[in-house]
Amino acid sequence: MGAMSVLTRNEAQTRAQLLDVHRYTVDLDLTTGDETFDSRTAIRFTAHTAGDTFVEIKPETLRSLSLDGQPLDPERLDDNRYPLDHLTPGTHELTVDATMHYSRTGEGMHRFTDPADGETYVYTQLFMEDVQRVFAAFDQPDLKSVFDLTVTAPTGWTVLGNGTTTRTTDGRWTIAPTPPISTYLVAVAAGPWHSVTTHHAGIPFGIHCRRSLAPHLDADADEILDITRACYDRYHQKFDEPYPFDSYDQAFVPEFNAGAMENPGLVTFRDEFIYRSAVTDTERQTRAVVIAHEMAHMWFGDLVTLTWWDDIWLNESFAEYMGYQTLTEASVRAGETPFPDTWVEFGVSRKGWGYDADQRSTTHPVAPDPDAVPDTASALLNFDGISYAKGASALRQLVAWLGEKDFLAGINTHFARHKFANATLADFIDNLATATDRDVHTWAATWLRTTGIDTLTAHVENTGNSWNLTIDHAGNRPHRITVGTYDHSLDTQTGADHLTLRGRFDLDIPQDGTPTTQPGRRPDLVVPNDNDLTYAKIRLDPDSWNTALTHLSGIPDALTRALLWNTARDMVRDGELHPTVHLTAARTHLPYETDLALVQGVLGFAATHIADRYLPPQDRPTALTTLTSLSRDLLRRTEGLTPKDWEPHQDGTRPDSPAPGLRLTAVRHFIDAATQPDAIQDWLREGTVPGGPELDPELRWRILTRLAVLGATDDTAITHELDKDPSATGQEGAARCRAALPTPEAKKAAWQAMFTDDTLSNYLFTATAQGFWQPEQAELLHPYVARYYPDVIALAARRGPAIAEAAGRYAFPAHAVDPDSIRLGDQALDNPAITPALRRKLTDQLDDLRRALAVRNAH
């Protein structure tokens, strides 16, 4: 597929000054074969002055073009640009007739045939500049237009789009014209979908998936639609502008690269969110957050859209903040059972993503200088933990500082002023400023235009009848935080020592150097940023930290525990806390933890960072033994459950106890940490974990993957399992297992599939890469470390950014934590052939390798 010419900011500004685009009339024919489809487009636009410009299209064959009825020469197409020279002032119509390639990598019009039943599905993913892979367009976000689409599809298919769809004749579908939207937001999804439809607030709602997933969608349909309705209603309480489109469809589509995409009226989600196998309530909450996140985009991103890609963070930060906040406010599940505080999961998983990104050499301001985003290729690099998690954390701090009433007033002014149009960060800040006397412009300059993480270090002094708190502030941002104070308390019945909340008070930082004095003796634990309302590293005073480490599971508030676990995580990464101390704390406290998000987040860090990377190879077996013992403790805690405890109640509600989720988490980590095959082989043979749960496909493939790593299975067993589960996820499981086998032949075959054959879809590539690198197989894999860099550079140039992202993320030798590996990577970065997306990914991976090496050397 390769790279296309990228659009520069200057080119976009010039074209936006020249043109207004009124209407696209697009006719797509999906019945012309398995490799290509036909695309016919008419674009009505006005040129304000005489001038030259261009239209983008990336066809397999460009059959014909005409401007105002006059034929144009198709041979003048230059890569993905067709020049439009000597335009005269006034209204014009450009028509383009082309044959376009289907995608196998989730870019443009992706085509997928389901191995479970042979049914085929297609869907579009046009962000950031992939509309030109589907139809001709002036492809930039500030040339909004009406889109009027007609689709010809095979008999038996349903076509979904941004608006309501109507089948006019057999196989011919019209999609209601959109209001003015940006090119990257147009969407079509077609195939023999299984659909569940309803109406809410006067508009049609639908959820859709491929037919082979129908029973799994049906099982969760009430939950998904309840969340959708609750978020819709809550947004209408927050926002003055009504929902701006004529319908709300959510399509769960195969081989989707992102989590979801906010196409107006047709949100597309990765169909792993339709659960074939058991998941925890935290994973259900994550799906709910994504639903809330994408709906927020209907207003912020779709109704009001960025002018240029330097402000993409504002789309994502706003939706990230609103997704978590609105789900917390409106979370209603089947049976009226609310989710726990979603900010706990944000704190333990998303925030670390932001903190990690902000400490790499590639860090950037939340709101980069426009000159730092000169083209679409550079804009694509900023989809990271800074644009999502740090940006959302900054907005959360802004709300704590402004107050939610003024924040929402400013947001509603922003929507009213820019609806169906475009806006910049400056517009957003100006609109917030209309709602408050506070200096929002200075706040934005210090929070959004700077890089890095402030560190807040507490010093506590006991002065007799009172105590003093001083916060050392390393950094320049203002912070409004809550300080929590806790004291030891003995349970009179059990004699257990736990911590009780004495009180909380607010504090504005920086202080003027004067300590804050509080009455009474000093508390046993003082926690700055107790509600996690700001974005900063937190360091407790030594006495408080010792108390926290020994009493973490006895702290009453899950959000406080999340903050303290994040502090421990930070300290490990900074070389201030030995990784084994973190592991010991996890072993001590997680068996008593009641919040599933915390268990999953802390265990995930312990397994993938500490055991796999931060500890030297000779210490890894001991770490895996600790994780196995911890998993056993969690399994013991959840013993006695019957199979009925794992099933939804008759009314559709789920068990109140977190035990099934805890047990499932323990089972997963027990499998992944196994150093001997016997126990998990027994589980696979029996088809169940003793005491439950029975093994579903996800657990069977997980066990088989670990057995492959340990050399305790073979290709025959993998093929047998694939015969039992011939689904798309079964194919991915088999690819992962085969790549994990510890033989030279298996590694050679996997490497060729990834880096030579160019036939793997994006999901099968990822599955193969996930299986390939294993810490236990360092000696076998050593020759591939040097091969990786030239091979991945060539692959990225051939197959484009989606595969480059997968290759940089999953196929990177992350377990080769040594100076030689870093040296090879640094040399590769000097290669001028490296694509921008891959350069960014490799730079980040090498930074993480350096950090892992520094952690090892620190102790």
Short mmCIF file of C-alpha atoms in Angstrom, two decimals, residues 227 248 250 252 259-261 267-270 273 284-297 319 323-324 327 350:
data_model
loop_
_atom_site.label_atom_id
_atom_site.label_comp_id
_atom_site.label_asym_id
_atom_site.label_seq_id
_atom_site.Cartn_x
_atom_site.Cartn_y
_atom_site.Cartn_z
CA ILE A 227 -25.56 2.63 28.65
CA TYR A 248 -27.31 6.61 16.28
CA GLN A 250 -22.99 1.47 16.79
CA PHE A 252 -18.90 -3.66 16.05
CA GLY A 259 -10.82 1.14 19.95
CA ALA A 260 -13.59 2.96 18.13
CA MET A 261 -14.20 5.82 15.68
CA VAL A 267 -19.77 4.80 15.49
CA THR A 268 -17.53 1.86 14.62
CA PHE A 269 -16.00 -0.27 17.41
CA ARG A 270 -13.51 -3.14 17.38
CA PHE A 273 -16.10 -5.53 22.53
CA ARG A 284 -17.35 -4.20 30.73
CA GLN A 285 -16.79 -0.78 32.26
CA THR A 286 -14.07 -0.10 29.69
CA ARG A 287 -16.55 -0.83 26.91
CA ALA A 288 -19.04 1.51 28.56
CA VAL A 289 -16.41 4.26 28.79
CA VAL A 290 -15.67 3.87 25.07
CA ILE A 291 -19.39 4.15 24.29
CA ALA A 292 -19.55 7.36 26.37
CA HIS A 293 -16.29 8.67 24.82
CA GLU A 294 -17.50 8.23 21.25
CA MET A 295 -20.87 9.81 21.99
CA ALA A 296 -19.12 12.89 23.43
CA HIS A 297 -17.41 13.25 20.05
CA ALA A 319 -13.97 12.89 24.86
CA GLY A 323 -16.41 9.58 28.73
CA TYR A 324 -15.18 8.85 32.25
CA LEU A 327 -20.33 7.34 32.76
CA ARG A 350 -4.89 5.44 31.60
#
